[in-house]
Amino acid sequence: MKVVFLEDLSSKEKKGDIKEVSDGYARNYLLPRGLALPATQGAIKVAQKVAEERERKRARQHDEYVELAKQIEGKELHFKGKSSSKGTLHGSITAADVADQLSEMMKVDIDKKKIMLKNTLHKIGSYEVDVVFCKRRCSQSNSCN
């Protein structure tokens, strides 16, 4: 049975997607819970509009991320904390700490999940940290997730 999803269920089933699913899954789970509708002409038109809007939003978000990445590039953050005589920190610097300080500096909310640390920082020193806004590498022509 073909259905139009009304909500995001997984990475494969997004709002507005039109998919072929088993009859039992549709009748017993999706339709009674209001998660999907049968794929009628009207529902398909609505799904296409939702998909177009999602694509416009993704493109707009990509442009914002590119601009923010240009602003962040080369910025330095400095953290203060107590340390031992051997140079190890009491506690550690985490991705959340980096995201908070970067958010303050840039005046934009940056999610800690966008900060890529190989390990938390336990020693005094200088470190390079990657900020990743896309799940995959993308160029100006590709849209990001």
Coordinates of C-alpha atoms in Angstrom, one line a residue:
M1 CA 0.0 0.0 0.0
K2 CA 1.3 3.5 -0.9
V3 CA 1.1 6.0 1.9
V4 CA 2.1 9.6 2.5
F5 CA 3.9 10.2 5.8
L6 CA 2.6 13.0 8.0
E7 CA 5.5 12.9 10.5
D8 CA 9.1 12.0 10.6
L9 CA 9.4 8.4 11.8
S10 CA 13.0 7.5 11.0
S11 CA 15.8 8.7 8.7
K12 CA 14.2 6.8 5.9
E13 CA 10.6 7.9 6.5
K14 CA 10.3 11.7 6.6
K15 CA 7.2 13.9 6.6
G16 CA 5.9 14.3 3.1
D17 CA 7.6 11.1 1.7
I18 CA 5.5 8.8 -0.4
K19 CA 6.5 5.2 0.2
E20 CA 5.2 1.7 -0.5
V21 CA 4.7 -0.2 2.8
S22 CA 3.1 -3.5 3.7
D23 CA -0.6 -3.5 4.1
G24 CA -0.4 -4.6 7.7
Y25 CA 2.1 -1.9 8.7
A26 CA -0.2 0.7 7.2
R27 CA -3.5 -0.6 8.5
N28 CA -2.4 -1.6 12.0
Y29 CA 0.2 1.1 12.8
L30 CA 0.5 4.1 10.5
L31 CA -3.1 4.9 9.7
P32 CA -4.6 4.4 13.2
R33 CA -1.9 6.6 14.9
G34 CA -2.3 9.4 12.3
L35 CA 1.3 9.0 11.1
A36 CA 0.4 8.5 7.4
L37 CA -2.5 8.8 4.9
P38 CA -3.3 6.6 1.9
A39 CA -1.6 8.0 -1.2
T40 CA -4.5 9.7 -2.9
Q41 CA -4.1 12.5 -5.5
G42 CA -4.8 15.2 -2.9
A43 CA -2.3 13.7 -0.4
I44 CA 0.3 13.4 -3.1
K45 CA 0.0 17.1 -3.9
V46 CA 0.3 18.0 -0.3
A47 CA 3.4 15.8 0.0
Q48 CA 5.0 17.4 -3.0
K49 CA 4.5 20.9 -1.4
V50 CA 6.0 19.7 1.9
A51 CA 9.0 18.2 0.0
E52 CA 9.6 21.5 -1.9
E53 CA 9.4 23.5 1.3
R54 CA 11.8 21.1 3.0
E55 CA 14.3 21.5 0.1
R56 CA 14.0 25.3 0.3
K57 CA 14.6 25.2 4.0
R58 CA 17.6 22.9 3.5
A59 CA 19.1 25.2 0.9
R60 CA 18.6 28.3 3.1
Q61 CA 20.1 26.5 6.1
H62 CA 23.1 25.5 3.9
D63 CA 23.8 29.1 3.0
E64 CA 23.6 30.1 6.7
Y65 CA 26.0 27.3 7.6
V66 CA 28.5 28.4 4.9
E67 CA 28.4 32.0 6.2
L68 CA 28.8 30.9 9.8
A69 CA 31.7 28.6 8.9
K70 CA 33.5 31.5 7.3
Q71 CA 33.0 33.6 10.4
I72 CA 34.2 30.8 12.7
E73 CA 37.3 29.8 10.7
G74 CA 40.5 30.7 12.5
K75 CA 38.8 31.8 15.8
E76 CA 40.6 31.0 19.0
L77 CA 38.9 30.1 22.3
H78 CA 40.7 30.2 25.6
F79 CA 39.6 28.2 28.7
K80 CA 40.6 28.7 32.3
G81 CA 40.7 25.9 34.8
K82 CA 42.7 24.4 37.6
S83 CA 45.5 22.1 36.7
S84 CA 48.1 19.9 38.3
S85 CA 51.8 20.6 38.2
K86 CA 52.0 17.9 35.5
G87 CA 49.8 19.9 33.2
T88 CA 46.6 17.8 33.5
L89 CA 43.4 19.6 34.1
H90 CA 41.1 18.9 37.1
G91 CA 38.1 18.1 34.9
S92 CA 38.1 18.4 31.2
I93 CA 37.1 20.6 28.3
T94 CA 34.2 18.9 26.4
A95 CA 32.4 19.6 23.2
A96 CA 29.6 21.3 25.3
D97 CA 32.2 23.7 26.7
V98 CA 33.5 24.6 23.3
A99 CA 30.0 25.0 21.9
D100 CA 28.9 27.3 24.7
Q101 CA 31.9 29.5 24.4
L102 CA 31.7 29.6 20.6
S103 CA 28.0 30.4 20.8
E104 CA 28.7 33.3 23.1
M105 CA 31.5 34.6 20.8
M106 CA 29.4 34.3 17.6
K107 CA 26.1 35.3 19.1
V108 CA 24.5 32.2 17.4
D109 CA 23.3 29.0 19.1
I110 CA 25.8 26.2 18.2
D111 CA 24.8 22.7 19.1
K112 CA 27.4 20.6 21.0
K113 CA 26.8 17.8 18.5
K114 CA 28.4 20.0 15.8
I115 CA 31.7 20.1 17.7
M116 CA 34.0 17.2 16.8
L117 CA 36.5 16.3 19.5
K118 CA 38.5 13.2 19.1
N119 CA 38.7 13.0 22.9
T120 CA 37.9 15.4 25.7
L121 CA 40.8 17.8 26.5
H122 CA 42.5 16.7 29.7
K123 CA 45.9 18.5 29.3
I124 CA 47.0 22.1 29.0
G125 CA 47.9 23.0 25.5
S126 CA 46.6 24.2 22.1
Y127 CA 44.2 22.0 20.2
E128 CA 42.4 22.3 16.9
V129 CA 38.7 21.5 16.9
D130 CA 36.4 20.8 14.0
V131 CA 33.0 22.2 13.7
V132 CA 30.8 20.2 11.4
F133 CA 27.5 21.5 10.2
C134 CA 26.8 18.8 7.6
K135 CA 26.6 15.0 8.0
R136 CA 28.7 14.7 4.9
R137 CA 31.0 16.9 2.9
C138 CA 29.1 19.2 0.7
S139 CA 29.8 21.9 -1.8
Q140 CA 27.9 25.0 -2.7
S141 CA 25.7 23.0 -5.1
N142 CA 24.8 20.2 -2.8
S143 CA 22.4 20.6 0.1
C144 CA 23.2 19.5 3.6
N145 CA 21.4 17.6 6.3

